[in-house]
Short mmCIF file of C-alpha atoms in Angstrom, two decimals:
data_model
loop_
_atom_site.label_atom_id
_atom_site.label_comp_id
_atom_site.label_asym_id
_atom_site.label_seq_id
_atom_site.Cartn_x
_atom_site.Cartn_y
_atom_site.Cartn_z
CA MET L 262 118.65 136.79 175.94
CA SER L 263 118.73 138.02 172.36
CA ARG L 264 119.83 135.61 169.66
CA LEU L 265 121.57 138.54 167.94
CA GLU L 266 125.02 138.56 169.51
CA MET L 267 127.46 141.46 169.45
CA ILE L 268 130.63 140.30 167.70
CA ASP L 269 133.97 142.02 168.13
CA GLY L 270 137.70 141.38 167.97
CA SER L 271 137.59 139.06 170.96
CA ASN L 272 134.92 136.62 169.78
CA TRP L 273 134.65 136.71 165.98
CA GLU L 274 136.77 133.59 165.34
CA GLU L 275 134.73 131.37 167.64
CA PHE L 276 131.53 132.81 166.19
CA VAL L 277 132.30 132.18 162.51
CA ARG L 278 133.60 128.67 163.24
CA SER L 279 130.51 127.65 165.19
CA GLY L 280 128.78 125.64 162.47
CA ARG L 281 126.30 127.97 160.80
CA ALA L 282 126.64 131.65 161.59
CA VAL L 283 125.06 134.77 160.11
CA LEU L 284 127.16 137.89 160.60
CA MET L 285 125.71 141.30 159.88
CA LEU L 286 128.36 143.93 159.20
CA ALA L 287 127.31 147.47 160.08
CA LYS L 288 128.61 150.90 161.03
CA THR L 289 127.57 153.31 163.74
CA GLY L 290 125.02 155.81 162.48
CA CYS L 291 123.96 153.75 159.44
CA PRO L 292 120.15 154.01 159.16
CA ALA L 293 119.85 150.93 156.92
CA CYS L 294 121.95 148.95 159.40
CA ALA L 295 119.70 150.02 162.28
CA ALA L 296 116.59 149.09 160.30
CA PHE L 297 117.91 145.62 159.47
CA THR L 298 119.00 145.11 163.07
CA GLU L 299 115.45 145.88 164.20
CA GLU L 300 113.90 143.67 161.51
CA LEU L 301 116.17 140.71 162.28
CA SER L 302 115.86 141.11 166.06
CA SER L 303 112.07 141.21 165.76
CA ALA L 304 112.00 138.11 163.56
CA LEU L 305 114.23 136.18 165.96
CA GLU L 306 112.15 137.26 168.97
CA ALA L 307 108.81 136.53 167.30
CA ASP L 308 109.82 132.99 166.33
CA PRO L 309 112.65 131.68 168.55
CA GLY L 310 112.57 128.30 166.77
CA ARG L 311 113.17 129.83 163.35
CA TRP L 312 116.51 128.85 161.86
CA PRO L 313 117.52 126.23 164.44
CA GLY L 314 121.23 125.69 164.83
CA VAL L 315 122.11 129.06 163.32
CA ARG L 316 123.88 131.77 165.32
CA PHE L 317 123.31 135.43 164.53
CA GLY L 318 125.76 138.23 165.17
CA LYS L 319 126.33 141.88 164.43
CA MET L 320 129.74 143.49 164.03
CA ILE L 321 130.21 147.26 164.07
CA LEU L 322 133.05 147.88 161.61
CA ASP L 323 133.94 151.37 162.81
CA LYS L 324 134.65 150.17 166.36
CA GLY L 325 138.25 149.43 167.26
CA GLY L 326 139.82 146.04 167.82
CA LEU L 327 138.89 144.36 164.52
CA ALA L 328 142.35 144.18 162.93
CA SER L 329 142.51 140.37 163.07
CA PHE L 330 139.06 140.04 161.46
CA LYS L 331 139.97 142.51 158.73
CA ARG L 332 143.27 140.73 157.99
CA ALA L 333 141.50 137.36 157.82
CA SER L 334 138.76 138.73 155.52
CA PRO L 335 140.33 140.06 152.31
CA TRP L 336 136.87 140.08 150.70
CA LEU L 337 135.96 142.90 153.11
CA GLY L 338 137.68 145.36 150.76
CA GLU L 339 134.97 144.65 148.17
CA VAL L 340 132.13 145.57 150.55
CA LYS L 341 130.71 148.93 149.50
CA ASP L 342 127.17 148.95 150.93
CA LEU L 343 125.98 148.30 154.46
CA PRO L 344 124.50 146.40 156.05
CA TYR L 345 126.36 143.46 154.57
CA THR L 346 125.35 139.98 155.63
CA VAL L 347 127.71 137.02 155.53
CA ILE L 348 126.68 133.41 156.15
CA PHE L 349 129.47 131.16 157.38
CA VAL L 350 129.29 127.37 157.30
CA GLY L 351 132.04 125.54 159.16
CA GLY L 352 134.15 128.68 159.33
CA GLU L 353 134.00 129.33 155.59
CA ARG L 354 132.11 132.14 153.90
CA ALA L 355 129.27 130.40 152.07
CA LYS L 356 126.94 133.23 151.00
CA SER L 357 126.80 136.98 151.35
CA PHE L 358 124.69 139.91 150.25
CA ALA L 359 124.50 143.67 150.60
CA GLY L 360 121.46 145.22 152.20
CA GLY L 361 118.99 143.86 154.66
CA GLY L 362 115.85 141.84 154.54
CA VAL L 363 114.75 138.85 156.56
CA GLU L 364 113.13 137.32 153.47
CA ARG L 365 116.40 137.58 151.52
CA LEU L 366 118.25 136.04 154.44
CA ASP L 367 115.70 133.25 154.71
CA GLY L 368 116.09 132.41 151.02
CA ARG L 369 119.84 132.15 151.31
CA LEU L 370 119.67 130.02 154.45
CA GLN L 371 117.17 127.71 152.74
CA SER L 372 119.39 127.39 149.67
CA LEU L 373 122.31 126.41 151.92
CA SER L 374 120.18 123.74 153.56
CA VAL L 375 119.42 122.24 150.15
CA GLU L 376 123.05 122.51 149.01
CA THR L 377 124.44 120.77 152.08
CA VAL L 378 122.00 117.83 152.14
#
């Protein structure tokens, strides 16, 4: 089973409130989104113990059924570039960044670990 979960209108609330959660926002047909999906999936598969206690999800923004997520996320209107990665801690948006990159993600997750100690 892949650690990269598909997140939609039916499961986003439980996902973001699950402790530490990384949500990649993407759109269908976005080459950069597909590349980051592949990079992240490969990293998670290559080292299953990397980032213990963190859930990873991908939400396709141009799929239907996301009205509740969009209403609950006013910051979404500021997102211009995809993929866009959001790290939630305890249901709250803690960090976010445009673009992909496992190394960038790793740096942000490490900084959160230091901040929450």
